[in-house]
CSV table of C-alpha atoms (C1' of nucleotides) in Angstrom, one decimal:
chain,number,residue,atom,x,y,z
A,23,MET,CA,-47.9,172.5,-39.8
A,24,SER,CA,-51.5,172.9,-39.0
A,25,LYS,CA,-52.5,171.8,-35.5
A,26,LYS,CA,-55.1,169.7,-37.1
A,27,THR,CA,-52.5,167.4,-38.7
A,28,PRO,CA,-52.3,164.3,-36.6
A,29,GLN,CA,-48.8,163.4,-35.4
A,30,ALA,CA,-47.1,160.1,-36.1
A,31,ILE,CA,-47.2,157.6,-33.3
A,32,ARG,CA,-44.4,157.8,-30.9
A,33,GLY,CA,-41.6,155.5,-31.7
A,34,THR,CA,-42.6,155.0,-35.3
A,35,GLN,CA,-40.6,156.2,-38.3
A,36,ASP,CA,-41.2,157.5,-41.7
A,37,ILE,CA,-38.1,156.4,-43.6
A,38,PHE,CA,-37.2,158.3,-46.7
A,39,GLY,CA,-34.4,159.1,-49.1
A,40,SER,CA,-30.9,157.7,-48.4
A,41,ASP,CA,-32.1,156.1,-45.2
A,42,ALA,CA,-34.8,154.2,-47.1
A,43,GLU,CA,-32.1,153.2,-49.6
A,44,ALA,CA,-29.9,151.8,-46.8
A,45,PHE,CA,-33.0,150.0,-45.4
A,46,ALA,CA,-33.7,148.4,-48.8
A,47,PHE,CA,-30.0,147.6,-49.2
A,48,VAL,CA,-30.1,145.6,-46.0
A,49,VAL,CA,-33.2,143.7,-47.0
A,50,GLU,CA,-32.0,143.0,-50.5
A,51,THR,CA,-28.6,141.8,-49.3
A,52,PHE,CA,-30.4,139.5,-46.8
A,53,GLU,CA,-32.6,138.1,-49.5
A,54,ARG,CA,-29.6,137.3,-51.7
A,55,VAL,CA,-27.6,135.7,-48.9
A,56,ARG,CA,-30.5,133.7,-47.6
A,57,ARG,CA,-30.9,132.1,-51.1
A,58,LEU,CA,-27.2,131.3,-51.0
A,59,TYR,CA,-27.8,129.3,-47.9
A,60,ARG,CA,-31.0,127.8,-49.2
A,61,PHE,CA,-33.3,129.3,-46.6
A,62,ARG,CA,-36.9,129.3,-47.7
A,63,ARG,CA,-38.9,132.5,-47.6
A,64,VAL,CA,-42.0,132.7,-45.3
A,65,GLU,CA,-44.5,135.5,-44.6
A,66,MET,CA,-46.0,135.5,-41.2
A,67,PRO,CA,-49.0,137.3,-39.6
A,68,VAL,CA,-48.2,140.5,-37.8
A,69,PHE,CA,-50.5,139.5,-34.9
A,70,GLU,CA,-51.1,136.3,-33.0
A,71,LYS,CA,-53.0,135.1,-30.0
A,72,THR,CA,-51.4,136.7,-26.9
A,73,GLU,CA,-50.6,133.2,-25.5
A,74,VAL,CA,-48.3,132.4,-28.4
A,75,PHE,CA,-45.9,135.0,-27.1
A,76,ALA,CA,-46.7,134.7,-23.4
A,77,ARG,CA,-46.1,131.0,-23.3
A,78,SER,CA,-42.9,130.9,-25.4
A,79,LEU,CA,-41.0,134.0,-24.3
A,80,GLY,CA,-41.7,133.5,-20.6
A,81,GLU,CA,-44.2,135.5,-18.5
A,82,THR,CA,-41.6,137.2,-16.4
A,83,THR,CA,-39.6,138.6,-19.3
A,84,ASP,CA,-39.7,142.3,-19.9
A,85,VAL,CA,-41.1,141.8,-23.3
A,86,VAL,CA,-44.1,139.9,-22.1
A,87,SER,CA,-44.7,141.7,-18.8
A,88,LYS,CA,-44.6,145.2,-20.0
A,89,GLU,CA,-43.7,145.7,-23.7
A,90,MET,CA,-46.4,144.0,-25.7
A,91,TYR,CA,-49.1,145.7,-27.7
A,92,SER,CA,-52.0,143.6,-26.7
A,93,PHE,CA,-55.7,144.2,-27.3
A,94,ASP,CA,-59.0,142.3,-27.3
A,95,ASP,CA,-60.6,141.9,-30.7
A,96,ARG,CA,-64.3,142.2,-31.3
A,97,GLY,CA,-64.8,138.5,-30.3
A,98,GLY,CA,-63.1,139.2,-27.0
A,99,GLU,CA,-59.9,137.3,-27.8
A,100,SER,CA,-56.6,138.7,-26.6
A,101,LEU,CA,-54.3,139.4,-29.5
A,102,THR,CA,-50.8,140.8,-29.6
A,103,LEU,CA,-48.8,142.6,-32.2
A,104,ARG,CA,-45.7,140.4,-32.7
A,105,PRO,CA,-42.8,141.6,-30.5
A,106,GLU,CA,-40.5,139.0,-32.2
A,107,PHE,CA,-40.6,136.4,-35.0
A,108,THR,CA,-39.6,133.1,-33.4
A,109,ALA,CA,-42.7,132.4,-31.4
A,110,GLY,CA,-45.0,132.9,-34.4
A,111,ILE,CA,-42.8,130.8,-36.7
A,112,ALA,CA,-42.8,128.0,-34.1
A,113,ARG,CA,-46.6,128.2,-33.9
A,114,ALA,CA,-46.8,128.0,-37.7
A,115,PHE,CA,-44.5,125.0,-37.7
A,116,LEU,CA,-46.9,123.2,-35.4
A,117,THR,CA,-50.2,124.3,-36.8
A,118,ASN,CA,-49.3,123.8,-40.5
A,119,GLY,CA,-47.7,120.4,-40.4
A,120,TRP,CA,-44.4,121.8,-41.4
A,121,GLN,CA,-42.8,119.0,-39.4
A,122,GLN,CA,-42.8,117.1,-42.8
A,123,TYR,CA,-40.2,119.5,-44.1
A,124,ALA,CA,-37.9,119.2,-41.1
A,125,PRO,CA,-35.1,120.1,-40.9
A,126,LEU,CA,-36.7,123.4,-42.2
A,127,LYS,CA,-34.7,126.5,-42.9
A,128,VAL,CA,-36.8,129.6,-43.1
A,129,ALA,CA,-36.2,133.3,-43.4
A,130,THR,CA,-38.4,136.4,-43.2
A,131,HIS,CA,-38.4,140.0,-42.4
A,132,GLY,CA,-40.9,142.7,-41.4
A,133,PRO,CA,-42.1,145.0,-38.6
A,134,LEU,CA,-42.2,144.1,-34.9
A,135,PHE,CA,-43.8,146.1,-32.1
A,136,ARG,CA,-42.6,146.7,-28.6
A,137,TYR,CA,-43.8,149.4,-26.1
A,138,GLU,CA,-40.4,150.8,-25.1
A,139,ARG,CA,-39.0,154.2,-24.5
A,140,PRO,CA,-37.7,155.2,-28.0
A,141,GLN,CA,-34.0,156.0,-28.5
A,142,LYS,CA,-31.5,156.0,-31.3
A,143,GLY,CA,-31.7,152.5,-32.7
A,144,ARG,CA,-34.7,151.6,-30.6
A,145,TYR,CA,-38.3,152.1,-31.9
A,146,ARG,CA,-41.8,151.0,-31.0
A,147,GLN,CA,-42.3,149.8,-34.5
A,148,PHE,CA,-39.0,148.4,-35.7
A,149,HIS,CA,-38.0,145.9,-38.3
A,150,GLN,CA,-35.9,142.7,-38.3
A,151,ILE,CA,-34.6,140.2,-40.6
A,152,ASP,CA,-34.9,136.7,-39.2
A,153,ALA,CA,-33.5,133.2,-39.9
A,154,GLU,CA,-34.5,129.9,-38.2
A,155,VAL,CA,-33.5,126.3,-38.6
A,156,ILE,CA,-36.3,124.1,-37.1
A,157,GLY,CA,-36.0,120.4,-36.4
A,158,ALA,CA,-32.2,120.3,-36.5
A,159,GLY,CA,-30.5,119.3,-33.3
A,160,GLU,CA,-27.0,119.1,-34.6
A,161,PRO,CA,-24.4,121.7,-33.9
A,162,GLN,CA,-23.9,122.0,-37.7
A,163,ALA,CA,-27.2,123.9,-37.8
A,164,ASP,CA,-25.8,126.5,-35.4
A,165,VAL,CA,-22.7,126.7,-37.5
A,166,GLU,CA,-24.5,127.2,-40.8
A,167,LEU,CA,-26.8,129.9,-39.3
A,168,LEU,CA,-23.8,131.8,-37.8
A,169,ALA,CA,-21.9,131.5,-41.1
A,170,MET,CA,-24.8,133.0,-42.9
A,171,ALA,CA,-25.0,135.9,-40.3
A,172,ASP,CA,-21.3,136.4,-40.7
A,173,GLN,CA,-21.4,136.5,-44.5
A,174,LEU,CA,-24.4,138.9,-44.4
A,175,LEU,CA,-22.5,141.4,-42.3
A,176,LYS,CA,-19.5,141.1,-44.6
A,177,GLU,CA,-21.6,141.7,-47.7
A,178,LEU,CA,-23.2,144.7,-46.1
A,179,GLY,CA,-19.7,146.0,-45.7
A,180,ILE,CA,-19.8,145.9,-41.9
A,181,ALA,CA,-16.4,144.9,-40.7
A,182,ASP,CA,-16.0,146.1,-37.1
A,183,VAL,CA,-18.5,143.8,-35.6
A,184,THR,CA,-17.6,140.6,-33.8
A,185,LEU,CA,-19.5,137.4,-32.9
A,186,HIS,CA,-19.7,137.0,-29.2
A,187,LEU,CA,-20.5,133.4,-28.4
A,188,ASN,CA,-21.6,131.5,-25.3
A,189,THR,CA,-23.3,128.3,-24.3
A,190,LEU,CA,-26.1,128.2,-21.7
A,191,GLY,CA,-25.9,124.4,-21.7
A,192,ASP,CA,-28.8,122.0,-21.7
A,193,VAL,CA,-31.7,122.3,-19.3
A,194,GLU,CA,-29.9,120.5,-16.4
A,195,SER,CA,-26.7,122.6,-16.9
A,196,ARG,CA,-28.6,125.8,-17.1
A,197,ASP,CA,-30.7,125.1,-14.0
A,198,ALA,CA,-27.8,124.0,-11.9
A,199,TRP,CA,-25.8,127.1,-13.0
A,200,ARG,CA,-28.7,129.4,-12.3
A,201,ALA,CA,-29.2,127.9,-8.8
A,202,ALA,CA,-25.6,128.3,-8.0
A,203,LEU,CA,-25.5,131.9,-9.2
A,204,ILE,CA,-28.5,132.7,-7.0
A,205,ASP,CA,-26.8,131.3,-4.0
A,206,TYR,CA,-23.6,133.2,-4.8
A,207,PHE,CA,-25.2,136.5,-5.3
A,208,ARG,CA,-27.7,136.2,-2.5
A,209,ALA,CA,-24.7,136.0,-0.1
A,210,VAL,CA,-23.6,139.4,-1.1
A,211,LYS,CA,-27.0,140.8,-2.0
A,212,ASP,CA,-26.7,143.9,0.2
A,213,GLN,CA,-23.7,145.1,-1.7
A,214,LEU,CA,-25.2,144.7,-5.1
A,215,SER,CA,-26.9,147.5,-7.1
A,216,LYS,CA,-30.6,148.0,-6.8
A,217,ASP,CA,-31.1,146.7,-10.3
A,218,SER,CA,-29.2,143.6,-9.6
A,219,GLN,CA,-31.1,142.9,-6.4
A,220,ASP,CA,-34.2,142.9,-8.5
A,221,ARG,CA,-32.6,140.8,-11.1
A,222,LEU,CA,-31.7,138.2,-8.4
A,223,GLU,CA,-35.3,137.2,-8.2
A,224,LYS,CA,-36.4,137.7,-11.9
A,225,ASN,CA,-33.4,136.9,-14.0
A,226,PRO,CA,-30.2,136.2,-12.1
A,227,LEU,CA,-28.2,135.4,-15.2
A,228,ARG,CA,-28.4,139.1,-16.3
A,229,ILE,CA,-26.5,140.2,-13.2
A,230,LEU,CA,-23.4,138.9,-15.0
A,231,ASP,CA,-24.0,141.6,-17.7
A,232,SER,CA,-24.3,144.4,-15.2
A,233,LYS,CA,-22.3,147.6,-15.9
A,234,ASP,CA,-22.8,149.0,-12.4
A,235,PRO,CA,-19.5,149.5,-10.6
A,236,ARG,CA,-21.0,148.2,-7.4
A,237,ASP,CA,-21.6,144.8,-9.1
A,238,LYS,CA,-18.3,144.6,-10.9
A,239,PRO,CA,-16.2,143.3,-8.0
A,240,PHE,CA,-18.4,140.3,-7.7
A,241,LEU,CA,-18.6,139.5,-11.4
A,242,ALA,CA,-15.0,138.4,-11.9
A,243,ASP,CA,-15.2,135.7,-9.3
A,244,ALA,CA,-18.8,134.7,-10.2
A,245,LEU,CA,-19.3,131.1,-11.2
A,246,LYS,CA,-18.8,130.2,-14.8
A,247,ILE,CA,-21.2,128.1,-16.8
A,248,ASP,CA,-18.3,125.9,-17.8
A,249,ALA,CA,-18.2,124.4,-14.4
A,250,PHE,CA,-21.8,123.2,-14.7
A,251,LEU,CA,-21.9,121.9,-18.2
A,252,SER,CA,-22.8,118.3,-18.7
A,253,ASP,CA,-20.4,116.3,-20.9
A,254,GLU,CA,-23.0,116.4,-23.6
A,255,ALA,CA,-23.4,120.1,-23.5
A,256,ARG,CA,-19.6,120.6,-23.5
A,257,ALA,CA,-19.3,118.4,-26.5
A,258,PHE,CA,-22.0,120.3,-28.3
A,259,PHE,CA,-20.4,123.6,-27.7
A,260,ALA,CA,-17.0,122.2,-28.8
A,261,ALA,CA,-18.6,121.1,-32.1
A,262,VAL,CA,-20.1,124.5,-32.7
A,263,THR,CA,-16.8,126.3,-32.1
A,264,SER,CA,-14.7,123.9,-34.2
A,265,GLY,CA,-17.3,124.2,-37.0
A,266,LEU,CA,-17.1,128.0,-36.8
A,267,ASP,CA,-13.3,127.8,-37.1
A,268,ALA,CA,-13.6,125.5,-40.1
A,269,ALA,CA,-16.1,127.8,-41.7
A,270,GLY,CA,-13.7,130.8,-41.1
A,271,VAL,CA,-16.1,132.6,-38.8
A,272,LYS,CA,-14.2,134.7,-36.2
A,273,TRP,CA,-15.7,134.6,-32.7
A,274,VAL,CA,-14.9,135.4,-29.1
A,275,ARG,CA,-16.0,133.6,-26.0
A,276,ALA,CA,-18.4,135.7,-23.9
A,277,GLU,CA,-18.9,133.9,-20.7
A,278,SER,CA,-21.4,136.3,-19.3
A,279,LEU,CA,-23.5,136.6,-22.4
A,280,VAL,CA,-27.1,135.4,-21.7
A,281,ARG,CA,-30.2,136.0,-23.6
A,282,GLY,CA,-33.3,137.8,-22.4
A,283,LEU,CA,-35.9,135.3,-23.4
A,284,ASP,CA,-36.6,132.1,-21.5
A,285,TYR,CA,-36.5,129.7,-24.4
A,286,TYR,CA,-32.8,129.7,-25.1
A,287,ARG,CA,-30.6,126.6,-24.6
A,288,HIS,CA,-27.0,125.8,-25.5
A,289,THR,CA,-25.7,128.2,-28.1
A,290,ALA,CA,-26.3,131.9,-27.4
A,291,PHE,CA,-24.7,134.7,-29.5
A,292,GLU,CA,-24.7,138.3,-30.3
A,293,PHE,CA,-22.8,140.3,-33.0
A,294,ILE,CA,-21.5,143.4,-31.2
A,295,PRO,CA,-19.5,146.4,-32.6
A,296,ASP,CA,-15.9,146.4,-31.5
A,297,GLU,CA,-15.1,148.8,-28.7
A,298,GLY,CA,-14.3,152.3,-30.0
A,299,SER,CA,-15.2,151.4,-33.6
A,300,ALA,CA,-17.2,153.5,-36.0
A,301,SER,CA,-20.0,151.1,-35.7
A,302,ALA,CA,-20.1,151.3,-31.9
A,303,ALA,CA,-20.4,155.1,-32.3
A,304,ALA,CA,-23.1,154.8,-34.9
A,305,LEU,CA,-25.2,152.6,-32.7
A,306,GLY,CA,-25.4,155.0,-29.7
A,307,SER,CA,-26.2,153.1,-26.6
A,308,GLN,CA,-27.5,150.1,-28.4
A,309,SER,CA,-25.0,147.4,-28.8
A,310,THR,CA,-26.4,144.2,-30.3
A,311,VAL,CA,-26.9,144.3,-34.0
A,312,LEU,CA,-27.8,140.6,-34.5
A,313,GLY,CA,-28.6,138.1,-31.8
A,314,GLY,CA,-30.0,134.6,-31.3
A,315,GLY,CA,-29.4,131.1,-30.1
A,316,ARG,CA,-30.8,127.7,-29.8
A,317,TYR,CA,-34.3,127.2,-28.4
A,318,ASP,CA,-34.8,123.4,-28.1
A,319,GLY,CA,-37.6,123.8,-25.5
A,320,LEU,CA,-39.8,126.2,-27.3
A,321,MET,CA,-42.0,123.8,-29.3
A,322,GLU,CA,-43.0,121.9,-26.1
A,323,SER,CA,-44.0,125.1,-24.4
A,324,LEU,CA,-46.5,125.6,-27.2
A,325,GLY,CA,-47.8,122.1,-26.8
A,326,GLY,CA,-45.9,120.5,-29.6
A,327,ALA,CA,-43.5,117.6,-29.7
A,328,ALA,CA,-40.0,118.3,-28.6
A,329,THR,CA,-38.2,119.8,-31.6
A,330,PRO,CA,-34.7,121.3,-31.6
A,331,ALA,CA,-34.3,124.6,-33.3
A,332,VAL,CA,-31.9,127.6,-33.7
A,333,GLY,CA,-32.4,131.1,-35.0
A,334,TRP,CA,-31.3,134.7,-35.0
A,335,ALA,CA,-32.8,138.1,-35.8
A,336,ALA,CA,-31.2,141.4,-36.6
A,337,GLY,CA,-32.5,144.9,-36.4
A,338,ILE,CA,-32.8,146.3,-39.9
A,339,GLU,CA,-32.6,149.9,-38.6
A,340,ARG,CA,-29.4,149.1,-36.7
A,341,LEU,CA,-27.8,147.4,-39.7
A,342,ALA,CA,-28.8,150.4,-41.8
A,343,MET,CA,-27.1,152.7,-39.4
A,344,LEU,CA,-23.9,150.8,-39.8
A,345,VAL,CA,-24.2,150.7,-43.5
A,346,GLY,CA,-24.7,154.4,-43.6
A,347,ALA,CA,-26.7,156.6,-45.9
A,348,ARG,CA,-26.9,155.3,-49.4
A,349,GLU,CA,-27.3,157.2,-52.6
A,350,GLU,CA,-30.4,156.7,-54.6
A,351,ALA,CA,-29.6,155.1,-57.9
A,352,LYS,CA,-28.8,157.5,-60.8
A,353,ALA,CA,-31.5,157.7,-63.5
A,354,ASP,CA,-30.4,156.3,-66.9
A,355,ALA,CA,-32.0,159.2,-68.6
A,356,VAL,CA,-33.7,162.5,-67.8
A,357,ILE,CA,-35.8,164.1,-70.4
A,358,VAL,CA,-36.3,167.9,-70.3
A,359,VAL,CA,-39.1,169.6,-72.3
A,360,GLU,CA,-37.9,173.1,-72.8
A,361,ASN,CA,-40.5,173.7,-75.5
A,362,ASP,CA,-44.0,172.6,-74.8
A,363,GLU,CA,-44.7,171.9,-78.5
A,364,ARG,CA,-42.4,168.9,-78.1
A,365,LEU,CA,-44.3,167.5,-75.1
A,366,ASP,CA,-45.9,164.5,-77.0
A,367,ASP,CA,-42.5,163.6,-78.5
A,368,ALA,CA,-41.0,163.6,-75.0
A,369,ILE,CA,-43.8,161.5,-73.6
A,370,SER,CA,-43.4,159.0,-76.4
A,371,LEU,CA,-39.7,158.7,-75.9
A,372,LEU,CA,-40.1,158.4,-72.1
A,373,GLY,CA,-42.4,155.4,-72.6
A,374,LYS,CA,-40.1,153.7,-75.0
A,375,LEU,CA,-37.1,154.1,-72.7
A,376,ARG,CA,-38.9,152.7,-69.8
A,377,SER,CA,-40.4,149.7,-71.6
A,378,CYS,CA,-36.9,148.9,-72.8
A,379,GLY,CA,-35.5,148.8,-69.3
A,380,PHE,CA,-34.0,152.3,-69.0
A,381,SER,CA,-35.0,154.2,-65.8
A,382,ALA,CA,-36.1,157.6,-66.9
A,383,GLU,CA,-37.7,160.7,-65.6
A,384,MET,CA,-39.2,163.7,-67.4
A,385,ILE,CA,-39.2,167.4,-66.5
A,386,ALA,CA,-42.0,169.3,-68.2
A,387,SER,CA,-43.5,171.6,-65.6
A,388,GLY,CA,-42.7,175.1,-64.2
A,389,SER,CA,-41.1,177.9,-66.1
A,390,PRO,CA,-39.6,176.5,-69.4
A,391,ARG,CA,-36.5,178.5,-69.0
A,392,LYS,CA,-35.8,176.9,-65.6
A,393,ARG,CA,-36.4,173.4,-66.6
A,394,PHE,CA,-32.9,172.8,-67.9
A,395,ASP,CA,-31.3,173.7,-64.6
A,396,LYS,CA,-33.9,171.6,-62.8
A,397,ALA,CA,-33.1,168.6,-65.0
A,398,LYS,CA,-29.4,169.1,-64.5
A,399,LYS,CA,-29.7,168.7,-60.8
A,400,ILE,CA,-31.2,165.2,-61.2
A,401,PRO,CA,-28.4,162.6,-61.1
A,402,ALA,CA,-28.5,160.8,-64.4
A,403,HIS,CA,-26.3,159.2,-67.0
A,404,ALA,CA,-27.9,161.0,-69.9
A,405,LEU,CA,-29.9,164.2,-70.3
A,406,VAL,CA,-32.2,164.6,-73.3
A,407,SER,CA,-33.4,168.0,-74.1
A,408,PHE,CA,-36.4,168.9,-76.3
A,409,VAL,CA,-36.1,172.5,-77.2
A,410,VAL,CA,-36.5,173.1,-80.9
A,411,THR,CA,-39.8,172.7,-82.7
A,412,ASP,CA,-38.3,170.6,-85.6
A,413,GLU,CA,-39.7,167.1,-85.8
A,414,GLY,CA,-37.4,164.2,-85.5
A,415,SER,CA,-34.6,163.8,-83.1
A,416,PRO,CA,-34.3,165.8,-79.9
A,417,MET,CA,-32.0,168.8,-80.1
A,418,ARG,CA,-29.3,167.4,-77.8
A,419,ILE,CA,-28.4,164.3,-75.9
A,420,MET,CA,-25.9,165.1,-73.2
A,421,GLY,CA,-24.4,162.7,-70.7
A,422,ASP,CA,-21.5,161.5,-68.6
A,423,GLY,CA,-19.8,159.6,-71.5
A,424,GLY,CA,-20.2,156.3,-69.8
A,425,GLU,CA,-21.6,153.0,-71.1
A,426,CYS,CA,-25.1,153.9,-70.0
A,427,HIS,CA,-25.0,157.2,-71.7
A,428,THR,CA,-23.9,155.6,-74.9
A,429,ALA,CA,-26.6,153.0,-74.6
A,430,VAL,CA,-29.3,155.6,-74.2
A,431,GLU,CA,-28.0,157.7,-77.0
A,432,SER,CA,-27.8,154.7,-79.3
A,433,PHE,CA,-31.3,153.6,-78.4
A,434,ILE,CA,-32.8,157.0,-79.1
A,435,LEU,CA,-30.9,157.5,-82.4
A,436,THR,CA,-31.3,154.0,-83.8
A,437,GLY,CA,-34.2,152.5,-81.8
A,438,ARG,CA,-32.1,149.7,-80.3
B,133,G,C1',-40.8,153.1,-16.0
B,134,C,C1',-36.6,156.8,-14.0
B,135,G,C1',-33.0,160.9,-14.9
B,136,A,C1',-30.9,164.9,-18.3
B,137,U,C1',-30.8,168.2,-22.7
B,138,C,C1',-33.5,170.2,-26.6
B,139,G,C1',-38.1,172.0,-29.7
B,140,U,C1',-38.1,179.3,-34.2
B,141,A,C1',-40.2,179.0,-42.4
B,142,G,C1',-39.9,172.7,-46.3
B,143,C,C1',-34.3,172.1,-44.4
B,144,U,C1',-29.9,174.1,-41.4
B,145,C,C1',-29.9,177.7,-38.0
B,146,A,C1',-29.6,183.4,-36.0
B,147,G,C1',-32.8,186.1,-32.6
B,148,U,C1',-29.1,191.0,-27.2
B,149,U,C1',-30.7,192.2,-19.9
B,150,G,C1',-38.3,190.2,-22.0
B,151,G,C1',-39.6,195.9,-25.8
B,152,U,C1',-42.6,198.1,-32.7
B,153,U,C1',-44.4,194.4,-38.2
B,154,A,C1',-39.7,187.4,-35.8
B,155,G,C1',-34.6,187.2,-39.6
B,156,A,C1',-30.5,184.7,-42.9
B,157,G,C1',-28.7,180.8,-46.1
B,158,C,C1',-30.4,176.8,-48.9
B,159,G,C1',-34.9,174.9,-51.2
B,160,C,C1',-39.6,176.3,-53.7
B,161,C,C1',-42.5,179.7,-57.3
B,162,G,C1',-42.1,183.8,-61.0
B,163,G,C1',-39.2,187.4,-64.1
B,164,U,C1',-34.7,188.8,-66.6
B,165,U,C1',-29.8,186.9,-68.1
B,166,U,C1',-26.8,182.8,-70.0
B,167,G,C1',-26.9,178.7,-73.9
B,168,U,C1',-22.0,172.1,-75.1
B,169,G,C1',-24.1,172.8,-69.7
B,170,G,C1',-25.4,172.4,-62.2
B,171,U,C1',-24.6,180.9,-64.5
B,172,A,C1',-25.9,185.5,-62.4
B,173,C,C1',-29.3,189.2,-60.9
B,174,C,C1',-34.3,190.8,-59.3
B,175,G,C1',-38.9,189.7,-57.1
B,176,G,C1',-42.6,186.4,-54.5
B,177,A,C1',-44.9,182.8,-51.4
B,178,G,C1',-44.2,180.4,-46.8
B,179,G,C1',-44.0,180.9,-39.4
B,180,U,C1',-50.5,181.8,-34.2
B,181,C,C1',-41.8,180.6,-32.5
B,182,G,C1',-44.2,172.1,-30.8
B,183,C,C1',-49.0,172.5,-27.9
B,184,G,C1',-51.7,174.4,-23.4
B,185,G,C1',-51.8,177.4,-19.2
B,186,G,C1',-49.3,181.2,-15.9
B,187,U,C1',-46.2,185.8,-14.5
B,188,U,C1',-45.8,190.8,-16.8
B,189,C,C1',-47.8,197.1,-19.3
B,190,A,C1',-45.2,193.7,-22.8
B,191,A,C1',-43.1,186.6,-23.7
B,192,A,C1',-39.7,183.1,-29.2
B,193,C,C1',-37.1,184.6,-24.4
B,194,C,C1',-39.2,183.7,-17.5
B,195,C,C1',-42.4,179.7,-14.7
B,196,C,C1',-45.7,175.1,-14.8
B,197,G,C1',-47.8,171.2,-17.5
B,198,U,C1',-48.1,168.3,-21.9
B,199,C,C1',-46.5,166.1,-26.6
B,200,G,C1',-42.2,164.8,-29.4
B,201,A,C1',-36.9,164.2,-30.4
B,202,U,C1',-32.0,163.1,-28.5
B,203,C,C1',-28.6,161.2,-24.5
B,204,G,C1',-28.0,157.9,-20.0
B,205,C,C1',-30.3,153.9,-16.9
B,206,C,C1',-33.3,149.6,-17.9
B,207,C,C1',-34.1,146.2,-21.8
B,208,C,C1',-33.3,144.4,-26.4
B,209,A,C1',-32.6,143.6,-32.6
RNA sequence: GCGAUCGUAGCUCAGUUGGUUAGAGCGCCGGUUUGUGGUACCGGAGGUCGCGGGUUCAAACCCCGUCGAUCGCCCCA
């Protein structure tokens, strides 16, 4: 490669071949499942005013404090490449009068941007599928959303991933729990890991998730959210879990599961590969494949009326890794022109095949003697060779003997 | 942001304690061969060894920096 050729931006990907097929498979499957659940498709801007994210995610979160791609536009306004979908969708809900459609079920997918150290399964431009239910405060909304996620994973053929479920309670429960946790960990602060000492100030809930051996002894006895749940919050969570059981969605309770963004309340969940499974190995050090929860407080933080909502997002690249490389679809027909005098006949046939819905490709370049071998290497149901100069039908139609081969052959010979 | 490993043709990789003109397989291009089928043989193109500096008579190889990839931490989808 010439040194004049610019390199791709760090953390971006050029996806091609079987990886691109896996990516498309994830998106296509999501589109199909989303229709089954009657979620409406939306397309959102890739950038927003910086405050949309700063106010909704929480100023102290890692995403806002150090991972956003922010810049001033020519008018001097601070804009940010979206690091996630939920905040932008919430903003759109408020600014477009979408309240009239509540409860509103929407789905989208596209690129997100986060300035992080790239790794396997972690990129600076990455892609998510996303589903949200806005204006629905009932636990049934959580259940429907989780059932959709569960079905999506099943239809993708991903079996060794389990729903880890927790509740963070309502605002009062969460605040009380948080205060108690701070007191508990502060008493043993000196014995905690350096990371956890920092987390004590910034995000004490995350200490519960620590993998550091120095923290482990304190985690088992740490206070559980259950002790702080209000009756209402407890009833809400019970309704979610019984709904999941009724819907046939398997789940496990994950008492230490918290979410990184400030706006979450009540239900919080992640789909995580089972320990030692093929999926766990495929994901490297990343674990969460799909995550989300309820964010009843978000609309108010953006200046709107209190509006309950739930949502989730999943990394397309991570799902694609679990799906594995996928074969590109076989061509219905490959036409090989072994004699250039038959080129126009071949072009004509190629056009007819395509307009009648057959996928077709033509090989007519390079050494004529090598074209047959080249054509044979293209996966196809039928291979049509133009070799003799005689007018009329091509010299030979070869194929795999399957239905598609027969259909192509019949089409060429009889025109239908 | 921190720590570790790695970077040689389009791809997968060899390359000795530093020593002529850096190799192989696959792929690509061409020729011959074959002709109900992914044949075989011959030839060719393609690399300032990621980039920049340093040590040395001499660097793909040793040293420093930088960019990138991968792994762990952190964080998250």
